[in-house]
Short mmCIF file of C-alpha atoms and ligand atoms in Angstrom, two decimals:
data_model
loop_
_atom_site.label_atom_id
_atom_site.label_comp_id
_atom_site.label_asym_id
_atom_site.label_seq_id
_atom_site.Cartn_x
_atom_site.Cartn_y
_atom_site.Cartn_z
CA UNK A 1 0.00 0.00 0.00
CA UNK A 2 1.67 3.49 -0.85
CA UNK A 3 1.58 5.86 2.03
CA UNK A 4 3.37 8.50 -0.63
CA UNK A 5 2.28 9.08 -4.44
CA UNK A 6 4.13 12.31 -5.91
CA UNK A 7 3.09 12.12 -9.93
CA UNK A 8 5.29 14.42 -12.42
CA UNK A 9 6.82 16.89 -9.89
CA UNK A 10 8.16 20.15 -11.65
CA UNK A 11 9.92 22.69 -9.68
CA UNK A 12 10.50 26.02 -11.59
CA UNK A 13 12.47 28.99 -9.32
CA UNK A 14 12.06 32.27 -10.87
CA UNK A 15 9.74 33.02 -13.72
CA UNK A 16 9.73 29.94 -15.96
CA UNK A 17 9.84 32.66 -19.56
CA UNK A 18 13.16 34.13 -17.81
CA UNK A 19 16.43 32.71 -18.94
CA UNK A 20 17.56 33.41 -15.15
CA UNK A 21 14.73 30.93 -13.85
CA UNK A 22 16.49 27.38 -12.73
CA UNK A 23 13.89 23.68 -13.80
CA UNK A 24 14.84 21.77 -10.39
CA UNK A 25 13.28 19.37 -10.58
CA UNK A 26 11.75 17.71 -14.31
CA UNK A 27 8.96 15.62 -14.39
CA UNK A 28 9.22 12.80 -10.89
CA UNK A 29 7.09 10.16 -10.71
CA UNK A 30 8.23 9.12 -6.92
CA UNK A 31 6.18 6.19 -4.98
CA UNK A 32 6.70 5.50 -1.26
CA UNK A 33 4.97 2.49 0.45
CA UNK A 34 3.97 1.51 3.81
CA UNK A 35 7.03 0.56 5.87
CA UNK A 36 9.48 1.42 3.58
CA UNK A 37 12.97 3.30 4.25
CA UNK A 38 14.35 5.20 1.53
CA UNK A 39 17.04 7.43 1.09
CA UNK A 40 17.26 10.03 -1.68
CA UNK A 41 20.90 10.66 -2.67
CA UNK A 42 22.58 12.57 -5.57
CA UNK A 43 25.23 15.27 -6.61
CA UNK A 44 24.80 18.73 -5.52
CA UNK A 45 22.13 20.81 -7.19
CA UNK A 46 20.15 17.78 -8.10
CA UNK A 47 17.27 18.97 -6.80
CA UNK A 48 16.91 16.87 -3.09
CA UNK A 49 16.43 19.54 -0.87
CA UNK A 50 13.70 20.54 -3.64
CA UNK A 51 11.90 17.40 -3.65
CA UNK A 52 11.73 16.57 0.16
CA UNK A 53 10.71 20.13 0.71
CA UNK A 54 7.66 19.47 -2.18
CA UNK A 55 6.78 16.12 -0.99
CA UNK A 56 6.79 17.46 2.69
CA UNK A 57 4.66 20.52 1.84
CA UNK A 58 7.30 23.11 2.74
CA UNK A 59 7.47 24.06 -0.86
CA UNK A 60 4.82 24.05 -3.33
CA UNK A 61 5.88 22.72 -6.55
CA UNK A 62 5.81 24.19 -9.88
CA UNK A 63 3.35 21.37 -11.52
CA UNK A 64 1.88 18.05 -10.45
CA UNK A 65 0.01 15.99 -7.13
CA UNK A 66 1.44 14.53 -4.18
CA UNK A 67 -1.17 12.44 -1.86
CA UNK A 68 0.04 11.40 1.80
CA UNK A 69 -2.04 9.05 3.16
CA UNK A 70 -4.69 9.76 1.17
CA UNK A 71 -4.60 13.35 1.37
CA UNK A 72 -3.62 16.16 -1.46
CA UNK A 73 -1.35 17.81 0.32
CA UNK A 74 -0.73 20.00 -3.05
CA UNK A 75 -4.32 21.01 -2.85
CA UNK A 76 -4.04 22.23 0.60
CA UNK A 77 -4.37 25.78 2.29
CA UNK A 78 -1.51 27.11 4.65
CA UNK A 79 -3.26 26.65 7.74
CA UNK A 80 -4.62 22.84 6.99
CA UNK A 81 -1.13 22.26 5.45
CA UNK A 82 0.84 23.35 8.98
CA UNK A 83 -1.82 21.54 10.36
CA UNK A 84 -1.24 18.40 8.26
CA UNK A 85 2.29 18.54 9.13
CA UNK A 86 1.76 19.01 13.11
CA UNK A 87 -0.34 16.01 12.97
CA UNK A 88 0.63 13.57 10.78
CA UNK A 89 4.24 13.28 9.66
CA UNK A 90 7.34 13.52 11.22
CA UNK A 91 10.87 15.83 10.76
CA UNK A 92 14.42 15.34 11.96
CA UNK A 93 16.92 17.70 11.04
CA UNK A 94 20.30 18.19 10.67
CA UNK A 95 20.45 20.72 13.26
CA UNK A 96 18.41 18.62 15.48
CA UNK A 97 15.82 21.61 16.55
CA UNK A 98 15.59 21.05 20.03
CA UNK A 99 14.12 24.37 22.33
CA UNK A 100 17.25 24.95 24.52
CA UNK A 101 14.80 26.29 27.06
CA UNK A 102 12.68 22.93 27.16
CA UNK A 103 14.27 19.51 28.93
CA UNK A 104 14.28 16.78 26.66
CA UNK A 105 11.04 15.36 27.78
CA UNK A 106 9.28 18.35 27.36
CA UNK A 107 11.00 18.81 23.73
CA UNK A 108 9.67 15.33 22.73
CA UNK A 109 6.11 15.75 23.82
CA UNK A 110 5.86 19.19 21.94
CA UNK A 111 4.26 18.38 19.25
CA UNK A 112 1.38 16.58 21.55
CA UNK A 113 1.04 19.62 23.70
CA UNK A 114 0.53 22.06 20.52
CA UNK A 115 -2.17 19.41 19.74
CA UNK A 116 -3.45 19.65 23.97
CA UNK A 117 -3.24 16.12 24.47
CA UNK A 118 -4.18 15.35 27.49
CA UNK A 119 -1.16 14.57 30.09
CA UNK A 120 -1.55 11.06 31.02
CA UNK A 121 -1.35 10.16 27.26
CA UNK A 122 1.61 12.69 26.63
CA UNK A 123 3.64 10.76 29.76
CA UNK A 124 2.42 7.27 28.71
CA UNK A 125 3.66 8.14 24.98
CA UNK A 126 6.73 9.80 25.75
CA UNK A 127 7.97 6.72 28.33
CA UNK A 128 7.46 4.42 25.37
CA UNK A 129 9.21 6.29 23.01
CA UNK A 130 12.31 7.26 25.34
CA UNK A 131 12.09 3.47 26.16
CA UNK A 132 12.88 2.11 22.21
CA UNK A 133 15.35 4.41 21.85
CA UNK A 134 17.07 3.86 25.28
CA UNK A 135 17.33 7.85 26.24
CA UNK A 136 15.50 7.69 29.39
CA UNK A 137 18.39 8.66 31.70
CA UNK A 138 17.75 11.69 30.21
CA UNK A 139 14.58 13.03 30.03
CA UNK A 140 14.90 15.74 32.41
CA UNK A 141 18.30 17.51 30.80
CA UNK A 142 18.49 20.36 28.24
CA UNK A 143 19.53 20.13 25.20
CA UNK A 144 22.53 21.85 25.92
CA UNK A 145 23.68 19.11 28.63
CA UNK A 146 24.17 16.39 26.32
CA UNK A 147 25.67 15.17 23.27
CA UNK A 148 25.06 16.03 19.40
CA UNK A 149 24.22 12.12 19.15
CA UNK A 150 21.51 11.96 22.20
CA UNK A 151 20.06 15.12 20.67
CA UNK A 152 19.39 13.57 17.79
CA UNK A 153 17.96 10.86 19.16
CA UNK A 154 15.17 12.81 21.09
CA UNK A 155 14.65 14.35 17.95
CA UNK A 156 13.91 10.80 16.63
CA UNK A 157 11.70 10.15 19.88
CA UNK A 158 9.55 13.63 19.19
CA UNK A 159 9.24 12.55 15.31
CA UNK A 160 7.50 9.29 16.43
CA UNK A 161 5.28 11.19 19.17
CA UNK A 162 1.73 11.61 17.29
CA UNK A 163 2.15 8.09 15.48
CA UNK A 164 3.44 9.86 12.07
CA UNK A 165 2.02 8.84 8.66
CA UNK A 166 5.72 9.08 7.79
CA UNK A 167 8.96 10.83 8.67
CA UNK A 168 10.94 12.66 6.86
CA UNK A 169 14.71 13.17 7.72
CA UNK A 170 16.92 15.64 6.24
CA UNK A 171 20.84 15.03 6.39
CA UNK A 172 20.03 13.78 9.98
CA UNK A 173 23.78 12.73 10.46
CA UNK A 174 25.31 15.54 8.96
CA UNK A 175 26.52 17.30 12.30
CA UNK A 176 27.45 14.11 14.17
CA UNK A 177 30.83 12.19 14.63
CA UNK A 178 30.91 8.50 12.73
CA UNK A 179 29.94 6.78 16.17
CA UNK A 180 26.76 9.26 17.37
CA UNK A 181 25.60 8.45 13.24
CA UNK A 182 25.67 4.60 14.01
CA UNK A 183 23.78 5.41 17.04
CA UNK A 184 20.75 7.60 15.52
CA UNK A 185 20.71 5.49 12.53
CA UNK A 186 20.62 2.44 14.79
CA UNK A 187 17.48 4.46 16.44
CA UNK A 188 15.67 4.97 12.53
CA UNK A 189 16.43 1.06 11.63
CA UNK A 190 14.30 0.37 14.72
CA UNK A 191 11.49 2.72 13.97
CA UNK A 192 10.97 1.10 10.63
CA UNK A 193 11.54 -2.99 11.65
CA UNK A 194 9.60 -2.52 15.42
CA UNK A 195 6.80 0.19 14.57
CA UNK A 196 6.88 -0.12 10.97
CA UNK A 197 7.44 3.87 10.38
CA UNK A 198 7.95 4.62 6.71
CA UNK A 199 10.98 6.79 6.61
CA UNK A 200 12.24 8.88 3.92
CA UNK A 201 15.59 10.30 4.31
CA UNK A 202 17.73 12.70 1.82
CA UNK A 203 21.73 12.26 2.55
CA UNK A 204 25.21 12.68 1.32
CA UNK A 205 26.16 9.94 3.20
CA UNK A 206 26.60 6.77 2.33
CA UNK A 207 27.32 5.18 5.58
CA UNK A 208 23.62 6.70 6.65
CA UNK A 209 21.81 5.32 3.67
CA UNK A 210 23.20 1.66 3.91
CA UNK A 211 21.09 1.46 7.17
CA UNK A 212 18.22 1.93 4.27
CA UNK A 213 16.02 -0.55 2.01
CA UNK A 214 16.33 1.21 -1.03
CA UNK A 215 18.36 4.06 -2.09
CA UNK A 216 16.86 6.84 -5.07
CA UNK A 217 19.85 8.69 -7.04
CA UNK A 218 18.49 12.02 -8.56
CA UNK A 219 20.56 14.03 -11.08
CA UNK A 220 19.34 17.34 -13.17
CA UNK A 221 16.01 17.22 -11.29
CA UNK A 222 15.17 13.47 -12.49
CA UNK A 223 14.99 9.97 -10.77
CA UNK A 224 18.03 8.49 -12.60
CA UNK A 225 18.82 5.21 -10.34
CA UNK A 226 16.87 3.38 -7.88
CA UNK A 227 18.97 0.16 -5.52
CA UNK A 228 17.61 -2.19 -2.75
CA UNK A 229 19.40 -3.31 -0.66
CA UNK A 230 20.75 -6.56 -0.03
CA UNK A 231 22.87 -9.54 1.72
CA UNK A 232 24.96 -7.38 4.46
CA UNK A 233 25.18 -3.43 5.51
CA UNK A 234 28.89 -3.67 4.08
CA UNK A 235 27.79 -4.77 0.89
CA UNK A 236 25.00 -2.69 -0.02
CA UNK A 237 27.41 0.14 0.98
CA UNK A 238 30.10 -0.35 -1.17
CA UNK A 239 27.05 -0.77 -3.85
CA UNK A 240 25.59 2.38 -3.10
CA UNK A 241 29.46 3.84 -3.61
CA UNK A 242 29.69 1.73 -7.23
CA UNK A 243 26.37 3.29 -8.14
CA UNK A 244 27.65 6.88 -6.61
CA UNK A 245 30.81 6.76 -8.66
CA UNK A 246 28.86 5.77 -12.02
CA UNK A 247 26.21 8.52 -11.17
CA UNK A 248 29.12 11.08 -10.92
CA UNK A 249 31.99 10.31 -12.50
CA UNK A 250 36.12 11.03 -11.29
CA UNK A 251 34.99 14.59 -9.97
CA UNK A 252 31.63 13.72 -8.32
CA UNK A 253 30.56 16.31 -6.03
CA UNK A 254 28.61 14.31 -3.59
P1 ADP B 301 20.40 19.57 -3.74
O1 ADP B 301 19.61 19.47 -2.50
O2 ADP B 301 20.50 18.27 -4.49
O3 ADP B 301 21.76 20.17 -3.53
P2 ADP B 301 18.60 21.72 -4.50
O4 ADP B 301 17.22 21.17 -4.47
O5 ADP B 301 19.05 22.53 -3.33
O6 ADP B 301 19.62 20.53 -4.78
O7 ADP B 301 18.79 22.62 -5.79
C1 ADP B 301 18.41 22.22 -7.11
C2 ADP B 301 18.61 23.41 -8.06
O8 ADP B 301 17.67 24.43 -7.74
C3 ADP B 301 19.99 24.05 -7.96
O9 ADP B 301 20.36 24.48 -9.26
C4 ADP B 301 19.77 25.22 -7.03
O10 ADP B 301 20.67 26.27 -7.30
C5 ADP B 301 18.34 25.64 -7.39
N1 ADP B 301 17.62 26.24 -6.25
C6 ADP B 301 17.35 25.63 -5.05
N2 ADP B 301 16.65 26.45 -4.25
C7 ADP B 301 16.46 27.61 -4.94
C8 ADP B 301 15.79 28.85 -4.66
N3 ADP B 301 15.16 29.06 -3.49
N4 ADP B 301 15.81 29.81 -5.61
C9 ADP B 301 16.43 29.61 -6.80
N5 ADP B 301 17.06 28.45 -7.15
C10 ADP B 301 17.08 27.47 -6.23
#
């Protein structure tokens, strides 16, 4: 069952007549089904940041439909679309987000008390969540108490707090060290094989997107390559490096 249909996404900036005006992305046909974990890789300028901004209604795109869950999130207003987003999909950034001000409890359940969920169910959720992630110890420090790694993983924990449709990540280990990336990609493997969370992910690394089931190269704004993974982690690495050196060439920019 697809939890994501995105049909011939076009992203023009700048007026489309003007020579000056840059065709991002070029006609994508992109499907995402239930359970899934993909990660959307390519060279610089290929158009990633466009796409997971279109399909995650940050951007609206040029031409075309995307439907999340059943919903046309291209046909939506502003206010149903922020709405949308509160409720039913999850982000993790690069730069993790977390309110300095808020301890990392509080952080987690945020998106539950925007909603006014009542307490018992924002305690009883965000126990289970710090729980599969193994973050308890520190529920009740700031942000600014603990690692780049740990952040990231209560960012995880407050992406999985209203039960997403999906989550989307964006570069989600580009700020940490090689062992804190293991660690919150360890925490995103989980989310997919124990609660079956559809994940959609756009890196430059490769390490991060062998934790994946499939991995989508884009060039010049098209799908150009699309691998699933098998046998080991090792091996689908080095594939996805085979594949990244035949996308790019000597002087890929990756
Ligand atoms: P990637 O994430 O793969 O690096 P982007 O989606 O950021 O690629 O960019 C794709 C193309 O669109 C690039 O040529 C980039 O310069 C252009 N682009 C991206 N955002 C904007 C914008 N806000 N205004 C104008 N051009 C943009």
């Amino acid at each position: 069952m697809s939890v994501l249909e995105a049909k011939q996404i076009t992203k023009i900036y700048g007026d489309a007549k003007s020579e000056s005006s840059t065709k991002a992305l070029n006609g994508i046909d992109f499907r995402v089904d239930e359970g899934e974990f993909v990660a959307i890789m390519g060279p610089s300028g290929s158009g990633k940041s466009t796409l997971v901004s279109i399909l995650s209604g940050i951007t609206e795109p040029t031409t075309g439909s995307i439907d999340i869950g059943g919903k046309r999130i291209d046909q939506m207003d502003r206010f149903e679309m922020a709405l949308f987003r509160r409720r039913s999909l999850g982000f993790v950034f690069q730069e993790f987000n977390l309110l300095d001000s808020l301890t990392i409890k509080e952080n987690i359940i945020l998106p539950m008390v925007l909603d006014k969920k009542e307490t018992t169910k924002m305690n009883a959720k965000a126990a289970e969540v710090m729980k599969l992630f193994d973050i308890e110890n520190i529920a009740d420090k700031y942000p600014y108490e603990i690692s780049g790694g740990q952040q990231q993983r209560a960012a995880v924990c407050r992406s999985l707090v209203n039960d997403p449709v999906m989550v989307f990540a964006d570069e989600p280990t580009g700020n940490l060290d090689s062992k804190s990336a293991n660690a919150v990609m360890n925490c995103f493997k989980k989310m997919n094989e124990e609660k079956n969370t559809t994940i959609l992910m756009v890196t430059h690394d490769v390490f991060a997107a062998s934790f994946c089931k499939k991995v989508i190269f884009i060039k010049d704004g098209r799908i150009y390559l699309e691998v699933a993974s098998k046998g080991t982690r090792k091996e689908f690495f080095n594939r996805i490096l085979d594949c990244q050196a035949a996308l790019g060439g000597e002087n890929n920019d990756f």
